[in-house]
Amino acid sequence: MVMDFKPDKPIYQQLIDKVSSEIIRGERNAGDKLPSVRELAVETGVNANTMQRVYREMEQQGIVETKRGQGTFVTENLERLQELRTEMKQLYIEAFVQDMSELGFTLDEMVDGLVHYQGEREGKNDYTE
Amino acid sequence: MITLNNVSKKFLWKKAVHNMDVHFSKGKIIGVIGENGSGKSTMFKLIAGLLKPTNGEVLVGEKLADRKVSATVAYMSDIDQFYPFFNAAQLIDYYESQFSDFDRQKAMDILSFMKVDGDEKIKHLSKGNRGRVKMAVTLARNAPYILLDEPFSGLDPMVRSSIVQGVIQYLDLDRQTLIITTHEINEIEPLLDEVVVLKEGTVLAQGNIDEIRRNHQMNLVDWMKRLYEGEKLT
């Protein structure tokens, strides 16, 4: 269905994040064919120029490859996909740290919090198992 | 491209459009937004050659806009102007007789994409389906310029989204340019490349959607509100 976009970020950037997340989650695998520009544009409710830009930028970043006359595919370069996973992790960590810093938490408090959170989750899992 | 050079249009004493300078480049979807009475519909009628400017010039491609501009501009008015006794098939025949760029097959495809029954008379169609039929015959013209004046007005969210999807599916941005006016700004924002904001018959601002988001970290509605408020402060 038509996508909801956040107000504070360019739409093409949000679409790159969406397709990248699908690749990282394994919904789209290395070498998979991606939908055509128009299919994906209709599906997400953006115009074809924007979708073209999404594929163009992802190609420049080495995440997808366009084969003449065949369409666009997820790269088969597994090293690049591993990098993408790391980049995404970095992105989320930065956003988390920024939000927490604005609330006045120090990095040590965040790390303690994460360790504690992990402990709680593992405790819960032990309990249910 | 479409260019308005210092265009004014007066209706008796009232200035509908005032010293307007605006340029629409090719191969884009451009939204024209602004409060009621800001000059959107008048601007469209000037481009469609249905009104003559009081001052200035309106250029479509290389030519001055006059009645003959309808050969290259597919204009969809905000009022229902179809014969109520036609069904969609007869309307398609009529459009084919009027416009040499009309693509019959495309019209049928769009109707079925939007799930409209072509046998029903227009007067018996719901408002939503009339809106869809109107869009279908307009989009079925392979015209270099398409103008949609308030295509969503009074339509429910399902019809609005089927119209948006019809535009994405059937507009050919390699050869066509679409200009659209609406108050449903949030809904069409992802569809747009650019936006022109009008106020009191003049252009308040023109910008690229992704640049507005990048530079101001806000969506179109908030940006427009800020522009309007800024104007009031000065």
Short mmCIF file of C-alpha atoms in Angstrom, two decimals, chain A residues 1-3 5-14 38 41-50 52-53, chain B residues 27-29 113 161 164-165 167-173 189-193 209-210 213-214 217-219:
data_model
loop_
_atom_site.label_atom_id
_atom_site.label_comp_id
_atom_site.label_asym_id
_atom_site.label_seq_id
_atom_site.Cartn_x
_atom_site.Cartn_y
_atom_site.Cartn_z
CA MET A 1 0.00 0.00 0.00
CA VAL A 2 0.96 3.63 -0.29
CA MET A 3 3.75 4.50 2.13
CA PHE A 5 6.75 9.33 4.86
CA LYS A 6 8.41 11.16 7.72
CA PRO A 7 8.40 14.93 7.29
CA ASP A 8 12.04 15.65 8.05
CA LYS A 9 13.84 13.57 5.43
CA PRO A 10 13.82 13.55 1.62
CA ILE A 11 11.39 10.98 0.24
CA TYR A 12 13.94 9.27 -2.02
CA GLN A 13 16.19 8.81 1.03
CA GLN A 14 13.39 7.11 2.97
CA ARG A 38 7.00 1.88 -12.25
CA ALA A 41 6.38 3.72 -7.76
CA VAL A 42 2.73 2.65 -7.97
CA GLU A 43 3.13 0.43 -4.91
CA THR A 44 4.61 3.18 -2.72
CA GLY A 45 2.69 6.10 -4.24
CA VAL A 46 5.70 8.16 -5.38
CA ASN A 47 6.38 9.44 -8.85
CA ALA A 48 8.58 7.59 -11.32
CA ASN A 49 11.32 10.26 -11.27
CA THR A 50 11.78 9.76 -7.52
CA GLN A 52 14.42 6.26 -10.69
CA ARG A 53 16.59 8.35 -8.40
CA GLY B 27 9.16 15.83 -17.50
CA LYS B 28 8.02 16.64 -13.98
CA ILE B 29 5.00 16.50 -11.74
CA PHE B 113 -7.23 -0.13 -13.62
CA SER B 161 -5.53 6.90 -3.89
CA VAL B 164 -2.85 8.89 -7.58
CA GLN B 165 -1.94 5.36 -8.61
CA VAL B 167 -1.31 8.92 -12.53
CA ILE B 168 1.84 7.04 -11.54
CA GLN B 169 0.97 4.07 -13.73
CA TYR B 170 -0.08 5.91 -16.88
CA LEU B 171 1.83 9.19 -16.97
CA ASP B 172 4.92 9.03 -19.19
CA LEU B 173 7.38 11.48 -17.66
CA GLU B 189 3.39 15.34 -1.68
CA PRO B 190 5.11 12.02 -2.53
CA LEU B 191 3.81 12.34 -6.08
CA LEU B 192 5.44 15.72 -6.72
CA ASP B 193 8.84 16.75 -7.99
CA ILE B 209 10.14 18.77 -2.65
CA ASP B 210 13.21 16.84 -1.54
CA ARG B 213 12.57 18.50 3.22
CA ARG B 214 16.35 18.49 3.32
CA GLN B 217 13.23 19.36 7.84
CA MET B 218 9.54 19.84 7.31
CA ASN B 219 6.84 18.60 5.02
#
